[in-house]
GROMACS .gro file of C-alpha atoms in nm:
model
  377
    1UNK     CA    1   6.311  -0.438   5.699
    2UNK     CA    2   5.979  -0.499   5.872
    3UNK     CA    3   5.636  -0.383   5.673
    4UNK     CA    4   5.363  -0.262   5.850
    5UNK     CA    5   5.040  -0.465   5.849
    6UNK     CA    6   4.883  -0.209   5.606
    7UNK     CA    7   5.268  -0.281   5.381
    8UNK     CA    8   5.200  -0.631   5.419
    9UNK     CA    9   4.823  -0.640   5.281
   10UNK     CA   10   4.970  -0.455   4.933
   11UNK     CA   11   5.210  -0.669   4.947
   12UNK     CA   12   5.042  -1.030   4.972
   13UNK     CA   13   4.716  -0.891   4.737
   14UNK     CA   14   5.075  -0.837   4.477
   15UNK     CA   15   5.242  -1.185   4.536
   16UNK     CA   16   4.905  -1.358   4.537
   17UNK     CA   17   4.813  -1.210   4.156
   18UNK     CA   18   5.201  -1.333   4.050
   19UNK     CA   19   5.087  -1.689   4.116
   20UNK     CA   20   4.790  -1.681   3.943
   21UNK     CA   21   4.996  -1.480   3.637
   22UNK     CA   22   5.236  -1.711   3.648
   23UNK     CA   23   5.027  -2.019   3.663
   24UNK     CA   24   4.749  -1.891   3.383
   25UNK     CA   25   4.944  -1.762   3.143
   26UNK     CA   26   5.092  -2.035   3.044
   27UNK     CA   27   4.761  -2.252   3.048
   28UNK     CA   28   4.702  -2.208   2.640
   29UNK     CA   29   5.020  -2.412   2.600
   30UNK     CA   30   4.932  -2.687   2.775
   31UNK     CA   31   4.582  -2.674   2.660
   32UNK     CA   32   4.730  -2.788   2.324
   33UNK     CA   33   5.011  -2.963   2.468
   34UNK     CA   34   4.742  -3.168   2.640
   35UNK     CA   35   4.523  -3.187   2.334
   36UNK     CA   36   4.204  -3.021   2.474
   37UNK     CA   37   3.957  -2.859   2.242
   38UNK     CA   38   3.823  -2.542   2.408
   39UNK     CA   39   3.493  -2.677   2.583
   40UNK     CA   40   3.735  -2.954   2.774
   41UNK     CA   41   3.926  -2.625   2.864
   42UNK     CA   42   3.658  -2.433   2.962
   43UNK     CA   43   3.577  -2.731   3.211
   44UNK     CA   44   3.933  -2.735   3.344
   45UNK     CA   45   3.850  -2.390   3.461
   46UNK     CA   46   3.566  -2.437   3.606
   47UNK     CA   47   3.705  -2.657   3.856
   48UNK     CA   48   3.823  -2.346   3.981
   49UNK     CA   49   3.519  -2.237   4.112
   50UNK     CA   50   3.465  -2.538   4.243
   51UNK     CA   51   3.742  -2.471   4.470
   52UNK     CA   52   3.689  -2.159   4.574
   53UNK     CA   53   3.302  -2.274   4.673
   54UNK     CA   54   3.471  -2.545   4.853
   55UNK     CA   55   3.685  -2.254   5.037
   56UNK     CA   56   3.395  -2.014   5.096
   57UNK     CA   57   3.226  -2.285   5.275
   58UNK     CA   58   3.471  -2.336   5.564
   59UNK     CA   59   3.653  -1.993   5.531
   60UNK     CA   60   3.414  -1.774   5.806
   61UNK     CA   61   3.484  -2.042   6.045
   62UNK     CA   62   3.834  -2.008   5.989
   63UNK     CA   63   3.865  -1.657   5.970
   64UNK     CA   64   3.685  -1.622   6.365
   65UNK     CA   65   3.893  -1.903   6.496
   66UNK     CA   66   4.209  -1.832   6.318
   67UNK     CA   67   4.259  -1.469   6.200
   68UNK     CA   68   4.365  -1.376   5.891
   69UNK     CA   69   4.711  -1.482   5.921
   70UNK     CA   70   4.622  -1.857   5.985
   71UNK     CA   71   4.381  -1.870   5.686
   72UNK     CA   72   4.678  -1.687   5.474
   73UNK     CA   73   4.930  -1.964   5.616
   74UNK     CA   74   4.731  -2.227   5.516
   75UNK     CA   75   4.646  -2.072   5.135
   76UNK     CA   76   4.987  -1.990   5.092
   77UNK     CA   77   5.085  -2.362   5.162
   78UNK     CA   78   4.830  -2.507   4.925
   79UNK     CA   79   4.862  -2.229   4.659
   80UNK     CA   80   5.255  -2.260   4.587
   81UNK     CA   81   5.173  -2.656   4.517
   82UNK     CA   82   4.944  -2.562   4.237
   83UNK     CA   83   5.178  -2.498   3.987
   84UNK     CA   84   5.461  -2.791   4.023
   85UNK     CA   85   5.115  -2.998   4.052
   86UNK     CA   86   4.994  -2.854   3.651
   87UNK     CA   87   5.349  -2.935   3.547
   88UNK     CA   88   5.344  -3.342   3.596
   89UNK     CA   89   4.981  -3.347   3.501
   90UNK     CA   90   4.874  -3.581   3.237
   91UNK     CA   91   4.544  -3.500   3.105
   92UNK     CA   92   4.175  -3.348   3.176
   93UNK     CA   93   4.114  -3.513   3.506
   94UNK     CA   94   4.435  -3.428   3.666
   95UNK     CA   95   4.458  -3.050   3.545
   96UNK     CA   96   4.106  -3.042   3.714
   97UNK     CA   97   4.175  -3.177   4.028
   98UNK     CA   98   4.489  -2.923   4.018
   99UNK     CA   99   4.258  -2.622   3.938
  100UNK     CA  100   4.042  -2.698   4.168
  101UNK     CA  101   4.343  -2.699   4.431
  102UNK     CA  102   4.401  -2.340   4.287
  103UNK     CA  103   4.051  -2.211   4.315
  104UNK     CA  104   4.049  -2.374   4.693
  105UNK     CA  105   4.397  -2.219   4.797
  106UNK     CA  106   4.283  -1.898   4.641
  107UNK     CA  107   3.999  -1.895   4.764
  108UNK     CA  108   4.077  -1.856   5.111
  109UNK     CA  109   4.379  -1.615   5.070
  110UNK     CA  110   4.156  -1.418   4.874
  111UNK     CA  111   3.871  -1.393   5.199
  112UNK     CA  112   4.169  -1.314   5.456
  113UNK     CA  113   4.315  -1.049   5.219
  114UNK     CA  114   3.984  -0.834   5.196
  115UNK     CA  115   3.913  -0.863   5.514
  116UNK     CA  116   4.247  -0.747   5.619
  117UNK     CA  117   4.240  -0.450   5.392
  118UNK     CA  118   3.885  -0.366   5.507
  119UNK     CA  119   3.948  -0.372   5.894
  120UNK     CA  120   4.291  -0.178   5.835
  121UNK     CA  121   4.093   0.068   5.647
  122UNK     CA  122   3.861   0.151   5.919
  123UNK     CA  123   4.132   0.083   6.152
  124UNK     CA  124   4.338   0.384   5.994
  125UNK     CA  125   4.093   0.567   5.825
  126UNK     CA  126   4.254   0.551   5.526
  127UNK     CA  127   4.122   0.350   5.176
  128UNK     CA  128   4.332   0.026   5.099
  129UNK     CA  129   4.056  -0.171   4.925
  130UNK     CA  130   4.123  -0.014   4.547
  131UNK     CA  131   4.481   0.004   4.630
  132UNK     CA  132   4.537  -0.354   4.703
  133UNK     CA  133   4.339  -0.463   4.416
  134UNK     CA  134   4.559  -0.197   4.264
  135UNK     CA  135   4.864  -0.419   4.385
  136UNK     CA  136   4.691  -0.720   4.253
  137UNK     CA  137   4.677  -0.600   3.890
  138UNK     CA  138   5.043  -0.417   3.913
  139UNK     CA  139   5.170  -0.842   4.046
  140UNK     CA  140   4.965  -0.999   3.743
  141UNK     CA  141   5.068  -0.744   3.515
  142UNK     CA  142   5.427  -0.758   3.578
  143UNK     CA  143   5.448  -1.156   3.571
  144UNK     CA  144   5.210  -1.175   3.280
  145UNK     CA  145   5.451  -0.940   3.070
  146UNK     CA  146   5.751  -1.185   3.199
  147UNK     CA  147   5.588  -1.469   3.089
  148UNK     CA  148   5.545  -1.317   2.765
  149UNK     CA  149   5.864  -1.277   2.741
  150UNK     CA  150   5.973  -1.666   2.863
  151UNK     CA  151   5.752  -1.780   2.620
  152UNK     CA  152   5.936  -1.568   2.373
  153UNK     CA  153   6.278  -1.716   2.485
  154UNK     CA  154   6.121  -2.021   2.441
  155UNK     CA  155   6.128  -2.164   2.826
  156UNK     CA  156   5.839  -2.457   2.896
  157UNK     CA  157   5.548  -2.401   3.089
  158UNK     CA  158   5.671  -2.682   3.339
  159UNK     CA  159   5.984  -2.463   3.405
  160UNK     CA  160   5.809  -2.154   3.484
  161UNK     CA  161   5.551  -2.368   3.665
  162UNK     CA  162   5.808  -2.455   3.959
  163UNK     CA  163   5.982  -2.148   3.933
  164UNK     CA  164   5.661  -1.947   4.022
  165UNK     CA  165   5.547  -2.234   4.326
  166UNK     CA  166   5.918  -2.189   4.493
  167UNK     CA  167   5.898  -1.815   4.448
  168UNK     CA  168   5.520  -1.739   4.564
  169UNK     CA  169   5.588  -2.019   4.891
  170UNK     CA  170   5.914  -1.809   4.988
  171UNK     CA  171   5.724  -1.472   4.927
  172UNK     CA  172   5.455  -1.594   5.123
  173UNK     CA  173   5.648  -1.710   5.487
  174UNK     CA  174   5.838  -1.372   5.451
  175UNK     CA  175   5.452  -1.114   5.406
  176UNK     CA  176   5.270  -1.305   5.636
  177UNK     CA  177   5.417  -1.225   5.922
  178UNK     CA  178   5.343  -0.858   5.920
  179UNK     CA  179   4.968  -0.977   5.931
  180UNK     CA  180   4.877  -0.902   6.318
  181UNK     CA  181   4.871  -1.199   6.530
  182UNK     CA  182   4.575  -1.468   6.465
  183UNK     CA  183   4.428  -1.476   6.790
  184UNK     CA  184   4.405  -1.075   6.775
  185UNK     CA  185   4.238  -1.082   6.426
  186UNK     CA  186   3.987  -1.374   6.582
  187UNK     CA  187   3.858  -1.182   6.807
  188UNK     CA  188   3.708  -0.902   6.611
  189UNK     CA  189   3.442  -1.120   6.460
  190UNK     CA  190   3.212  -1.455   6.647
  191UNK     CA  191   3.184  -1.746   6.528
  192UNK     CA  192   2.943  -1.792   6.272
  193UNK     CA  193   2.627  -2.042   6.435
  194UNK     CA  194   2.524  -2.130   6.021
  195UNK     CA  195   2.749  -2.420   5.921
  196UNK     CA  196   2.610  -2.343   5.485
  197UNK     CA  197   2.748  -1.994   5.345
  198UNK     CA  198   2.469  -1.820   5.148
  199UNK     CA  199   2.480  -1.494   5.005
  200UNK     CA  200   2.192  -1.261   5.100
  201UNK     CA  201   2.026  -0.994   5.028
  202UNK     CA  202   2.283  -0.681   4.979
  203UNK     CA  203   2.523  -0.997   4.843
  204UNK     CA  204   2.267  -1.080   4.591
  205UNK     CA  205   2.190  -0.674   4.472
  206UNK     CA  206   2.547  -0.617   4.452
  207UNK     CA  207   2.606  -0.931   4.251
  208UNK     CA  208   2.443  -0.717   3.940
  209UNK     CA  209   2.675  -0.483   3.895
  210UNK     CA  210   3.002  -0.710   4.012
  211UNK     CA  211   2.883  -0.909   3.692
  212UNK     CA  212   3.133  -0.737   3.456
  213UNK     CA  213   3.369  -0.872   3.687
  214UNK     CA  214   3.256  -1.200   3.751
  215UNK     CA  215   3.167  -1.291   3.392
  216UNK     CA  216   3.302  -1.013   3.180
  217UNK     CA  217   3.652  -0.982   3.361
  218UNK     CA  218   3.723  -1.373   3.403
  219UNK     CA  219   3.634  -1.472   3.096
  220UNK     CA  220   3.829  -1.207   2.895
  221UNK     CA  221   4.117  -1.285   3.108
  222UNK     CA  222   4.096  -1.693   3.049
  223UNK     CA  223   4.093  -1.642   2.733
  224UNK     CA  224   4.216  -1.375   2.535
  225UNK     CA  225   4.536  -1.560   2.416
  226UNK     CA  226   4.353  -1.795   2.300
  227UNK     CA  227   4.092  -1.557   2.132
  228UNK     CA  228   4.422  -1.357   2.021
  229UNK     CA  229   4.595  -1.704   1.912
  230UNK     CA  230   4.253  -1.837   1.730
  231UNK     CA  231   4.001  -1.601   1.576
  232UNK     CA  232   4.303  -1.340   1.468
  233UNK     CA  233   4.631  -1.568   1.404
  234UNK     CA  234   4.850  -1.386   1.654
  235UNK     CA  235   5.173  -1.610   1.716
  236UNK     CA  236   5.202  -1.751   2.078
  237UNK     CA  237   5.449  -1.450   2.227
  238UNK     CA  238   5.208  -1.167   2.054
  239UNK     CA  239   4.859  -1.327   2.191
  240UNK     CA  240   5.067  -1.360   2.514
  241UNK     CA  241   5.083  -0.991   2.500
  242UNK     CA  242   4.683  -0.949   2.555
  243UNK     CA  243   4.673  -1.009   2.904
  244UNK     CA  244   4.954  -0.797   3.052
  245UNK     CA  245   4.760  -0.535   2.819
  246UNK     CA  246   4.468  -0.597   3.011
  247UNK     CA  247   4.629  -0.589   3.347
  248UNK     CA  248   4.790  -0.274   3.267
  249UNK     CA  249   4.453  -0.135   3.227
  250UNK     CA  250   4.318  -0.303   3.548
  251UNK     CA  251   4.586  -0.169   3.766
  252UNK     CA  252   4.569   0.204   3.641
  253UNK     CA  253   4.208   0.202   3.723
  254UNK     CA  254   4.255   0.056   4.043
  255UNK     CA  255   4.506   0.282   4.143
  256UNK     CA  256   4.323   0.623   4.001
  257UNK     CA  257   3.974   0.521   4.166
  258UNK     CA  258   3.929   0.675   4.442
  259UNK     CA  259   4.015   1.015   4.301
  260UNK     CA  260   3.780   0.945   4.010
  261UNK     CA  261   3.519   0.837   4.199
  262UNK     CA  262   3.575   1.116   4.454
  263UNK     CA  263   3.530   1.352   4.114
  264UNK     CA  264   3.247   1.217   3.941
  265UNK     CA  265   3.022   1.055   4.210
  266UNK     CA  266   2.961   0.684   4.327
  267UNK     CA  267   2.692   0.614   4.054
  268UNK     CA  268   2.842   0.829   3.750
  269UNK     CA  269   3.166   0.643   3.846
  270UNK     CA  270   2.995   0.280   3.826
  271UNK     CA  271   2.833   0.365   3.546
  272UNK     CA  272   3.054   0.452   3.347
  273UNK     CA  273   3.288   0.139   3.374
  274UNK     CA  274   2.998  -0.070   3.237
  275UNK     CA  275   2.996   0.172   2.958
  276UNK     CA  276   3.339   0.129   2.912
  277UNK     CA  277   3.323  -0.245   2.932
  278UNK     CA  278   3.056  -0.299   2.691
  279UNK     CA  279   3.272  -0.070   2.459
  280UNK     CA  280   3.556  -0.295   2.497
  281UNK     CA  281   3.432  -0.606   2.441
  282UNK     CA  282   3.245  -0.485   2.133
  283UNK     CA  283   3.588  -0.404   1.988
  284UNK     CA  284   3.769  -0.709   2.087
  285UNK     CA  285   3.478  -0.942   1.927
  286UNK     CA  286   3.533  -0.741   1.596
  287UNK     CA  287   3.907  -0.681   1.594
  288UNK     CA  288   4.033  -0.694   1.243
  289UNK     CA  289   4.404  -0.742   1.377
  290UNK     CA  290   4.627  -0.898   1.692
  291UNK     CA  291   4.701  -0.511   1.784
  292UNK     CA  292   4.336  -0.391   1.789
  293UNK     CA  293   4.289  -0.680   1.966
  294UNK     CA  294   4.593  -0.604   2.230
  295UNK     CA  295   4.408  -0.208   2.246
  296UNK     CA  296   4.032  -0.356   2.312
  297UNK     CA  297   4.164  -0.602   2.563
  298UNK     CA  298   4.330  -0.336   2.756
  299UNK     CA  299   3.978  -0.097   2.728
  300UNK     CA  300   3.776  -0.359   2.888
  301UNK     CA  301   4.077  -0.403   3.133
  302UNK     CA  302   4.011  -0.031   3.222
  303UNK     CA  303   3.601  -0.060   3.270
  304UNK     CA  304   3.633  -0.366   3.495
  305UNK     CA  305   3.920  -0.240   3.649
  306UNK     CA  306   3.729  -0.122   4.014
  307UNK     CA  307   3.433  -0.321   4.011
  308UNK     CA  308   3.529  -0.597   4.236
  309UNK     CA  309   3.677  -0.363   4.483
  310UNK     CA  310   3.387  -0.134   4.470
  311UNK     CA  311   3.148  -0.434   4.527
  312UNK     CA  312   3.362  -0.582   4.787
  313UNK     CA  313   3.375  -0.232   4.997
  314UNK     CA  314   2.970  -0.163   4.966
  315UNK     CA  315   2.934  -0.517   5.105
  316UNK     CA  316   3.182  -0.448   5.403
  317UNK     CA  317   2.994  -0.094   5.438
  318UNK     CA  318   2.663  -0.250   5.451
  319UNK     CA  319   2.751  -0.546   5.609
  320UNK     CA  320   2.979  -0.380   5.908
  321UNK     CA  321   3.012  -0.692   6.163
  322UNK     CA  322   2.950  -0.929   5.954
  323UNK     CA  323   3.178  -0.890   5.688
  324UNK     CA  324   3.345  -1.212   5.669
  325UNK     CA  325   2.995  -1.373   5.635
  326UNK     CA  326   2.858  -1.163   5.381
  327UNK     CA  327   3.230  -1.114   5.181
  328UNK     CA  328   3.210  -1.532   5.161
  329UNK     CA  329   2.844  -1.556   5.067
  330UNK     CA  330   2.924  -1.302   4.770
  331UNK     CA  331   3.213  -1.499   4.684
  332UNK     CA  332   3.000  -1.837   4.683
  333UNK     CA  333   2.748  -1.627   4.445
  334UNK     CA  334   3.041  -1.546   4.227
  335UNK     CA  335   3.195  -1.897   4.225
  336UNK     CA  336   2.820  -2.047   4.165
  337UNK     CA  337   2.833  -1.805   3.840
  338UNK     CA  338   3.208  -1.825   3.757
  339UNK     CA  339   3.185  -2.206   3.731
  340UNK     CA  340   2.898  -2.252   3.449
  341UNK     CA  341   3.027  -1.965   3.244
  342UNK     CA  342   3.369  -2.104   3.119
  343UNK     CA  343   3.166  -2.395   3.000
  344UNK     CA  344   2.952  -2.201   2.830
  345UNK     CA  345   3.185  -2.000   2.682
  346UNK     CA  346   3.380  -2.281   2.595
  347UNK     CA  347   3.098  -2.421   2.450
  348UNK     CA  348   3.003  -2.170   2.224
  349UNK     CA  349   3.357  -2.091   2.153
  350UNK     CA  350   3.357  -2.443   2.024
  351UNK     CA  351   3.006  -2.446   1.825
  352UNK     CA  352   3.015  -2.084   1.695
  353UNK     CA  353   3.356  -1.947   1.761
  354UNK     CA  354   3.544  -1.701   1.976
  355UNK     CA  355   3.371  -1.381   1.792
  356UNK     CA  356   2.975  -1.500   1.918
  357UNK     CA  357   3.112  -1.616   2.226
  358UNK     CA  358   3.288  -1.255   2.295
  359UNK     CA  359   2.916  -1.100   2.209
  360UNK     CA  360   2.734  -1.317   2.461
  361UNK     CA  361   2.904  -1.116   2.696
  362UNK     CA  362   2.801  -0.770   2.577
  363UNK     CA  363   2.449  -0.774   2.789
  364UNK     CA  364   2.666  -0.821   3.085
  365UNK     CA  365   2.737  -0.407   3.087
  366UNK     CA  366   2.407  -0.329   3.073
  367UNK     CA  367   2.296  -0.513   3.380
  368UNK     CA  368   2.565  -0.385   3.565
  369UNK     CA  369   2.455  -0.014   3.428
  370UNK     CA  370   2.118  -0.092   3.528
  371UNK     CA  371   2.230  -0.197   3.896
  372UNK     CA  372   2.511   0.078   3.951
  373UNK     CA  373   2.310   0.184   4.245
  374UNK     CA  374   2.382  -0.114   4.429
  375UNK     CA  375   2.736   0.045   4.523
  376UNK     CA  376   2.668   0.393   4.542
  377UNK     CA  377   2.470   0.309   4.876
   0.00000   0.00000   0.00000
């Protein structure tokens, strides 16, 4: 059976959100096996970032001398080694140096893939930025609910850790090929004559309301089994069971928002996910129980849920031409924020607990109310 290009986008957005499920959700476990309070884990994931700066920096380049496809070979490669790599590894340094492989490999896969789904949406006139993202959270949600189940079973981390690397390198030389040819994909965009990826203006407006998904999404997703495990004495399987909950949530958005957005309006739309957020994360810092927990995970699940796609279209709209440019300088603005704030949540995780570090994040929906119209352009 041979997918389509627009089939093989969905498909690779999916397989690329498995190896992160696979690899993440079993990070908790080696956090303790390892011994690391939570501000040396909040460092390990920061290193992430790292990477993906690293990636954003070299990835326009790429993208106009290699396509898509090339930059997806070469993510693919480097991606599936992540995993067997956080298996062997010993301590701090060496989970860092294999996260910020991870952020690196995803990095780039990540710039190909909305690219690809951008220029095969104006290419068919038909929307495939939600529902990729849409196939993203459906691929995390599915391997994040199997993993709670493995842990259940009572299978290691290191065995799930190769199985997913084997798994995600297979998927990946079987999707890419329905990408179109590298050399055709080149073409559409020059060169780019700056060497240093910035993000500029439109990147930078934009940036205020993609902040409940840069800071509110990421961190709720690092760590709710830990805030799950920690603040509300949830065993390992049942804090497990947070982020699937939250993925869930992300991937019915995703899939429902176009239509909702066609309803209610660009800005009404926007709006109201940073409402929802806000509500969410409220909850989840004053959960009395594991399963109120579970239910306010999966709310601010559902008010993140189309942010990132939202900001990554009104970039592409705005930024027509130029996309892979201004897609990477938005990324290196979200990878410049996404790398302090798991230290400082980590931090204050550490000096005041997981229930002040959860509120810290509660100003983050208000910005991104405040700055709604930066996607309804």
């Amino acid at each position: 059976m041979t997918l389509t290009a627009r089939q093989s986008v969905i498909a690779l957005f999916a397989m690329n959100a498995a190896l992160m499920a696979g690899t993440f959700s079993r990070l908790p476990e080696v956090q303790l096996a390892r011994g690391l309070t939570d501000g040396d884990f909040g460092w390990v994931l920061a290193f992430v970032s790292l990477g993906i700066l690293a990636a954003m920096q070299v990835s326009p380049r790429l993208m106009a001398t290699g396509g898509a496809r090339g930059v997806l070979w070469q993510g693919t490669v480097l991606g599936a080694a992540v995993p067997p790599l956080l298996a062997v590894a010993p301590g701090f340094w060496t989970l860092s140096a294999a996260m910020l492989l991870a952020g690196y490999a995803g990095g780039l896969a990540g710039v190909a893939l909305n690219v690809e789904a951008d220029r095969q949406a104006r290419k068919t006139g038909r929307p495939l930025l939600a529902v990729s993202h849409g196939a993203w959270a459906a691929g995390f949600l599915a391997v994040s609910a199997l993993a709670a189940g493995l842990i259940r079973l009572g299978m290691t981390p290191a065995l799930q850790f190769w199985g997913i690397g084997v798994l995600s390198l297979v998927g990946g030389f079987a999707l890419i090929r329905g990408i179109g040819d590298a050399p055709d994909a080149a073409r559409t965009e020059a060169v780019p004559a700056r060497r240093l990826v910035l993000p500029g203006r439109v990147e930078t407006g934009v940036m205020g309301f993609a902040l409940i998904s840069v800071i509110t999404e990421i961190q709720v997703r690092s760590w709710s089994i830990i805030v799950l495990r920690d603040m509300l004495g949830a065993a390992d399987w049942v804090a497990a069971l947070s982020l699937p909950a939250f993925i869930a949530a992300v991937a019915a958005g995703r899939f429902l928002a176009d239509s909702v957005e066609r309803r209610t309006g660009a800005l009404n739309f926007a709006r109201g996910m940073a409402a929802v957020t806000g509500a969410g994360v409220a909850l989840l810092a004053f959960s009395p129980s594991p399963l109120v927990g579970i239910v306010a995970c999966a709310i601010v699940g559902l008010g993140v849920s189309a942010s990132y796609p939202l900001a990554i279209a009104a970039i592409a709209r705005r930024r027509a031409g130029t996309e892979t440019a201004a897609i990477s300088g938005f990324i290196v603005l979200q990878n410049a924020i996404a790398f302090v704030m798991p230290v400082l949540y980590g931090a204050a995780a550490e000096g005041w607990g997981q229930r002040a570090a959860l509120l810290l994040l509660l100003p983050v929906s208000l910005v991104a109310w405040l700055t709604a119209r930066e996607v309804a352009r």
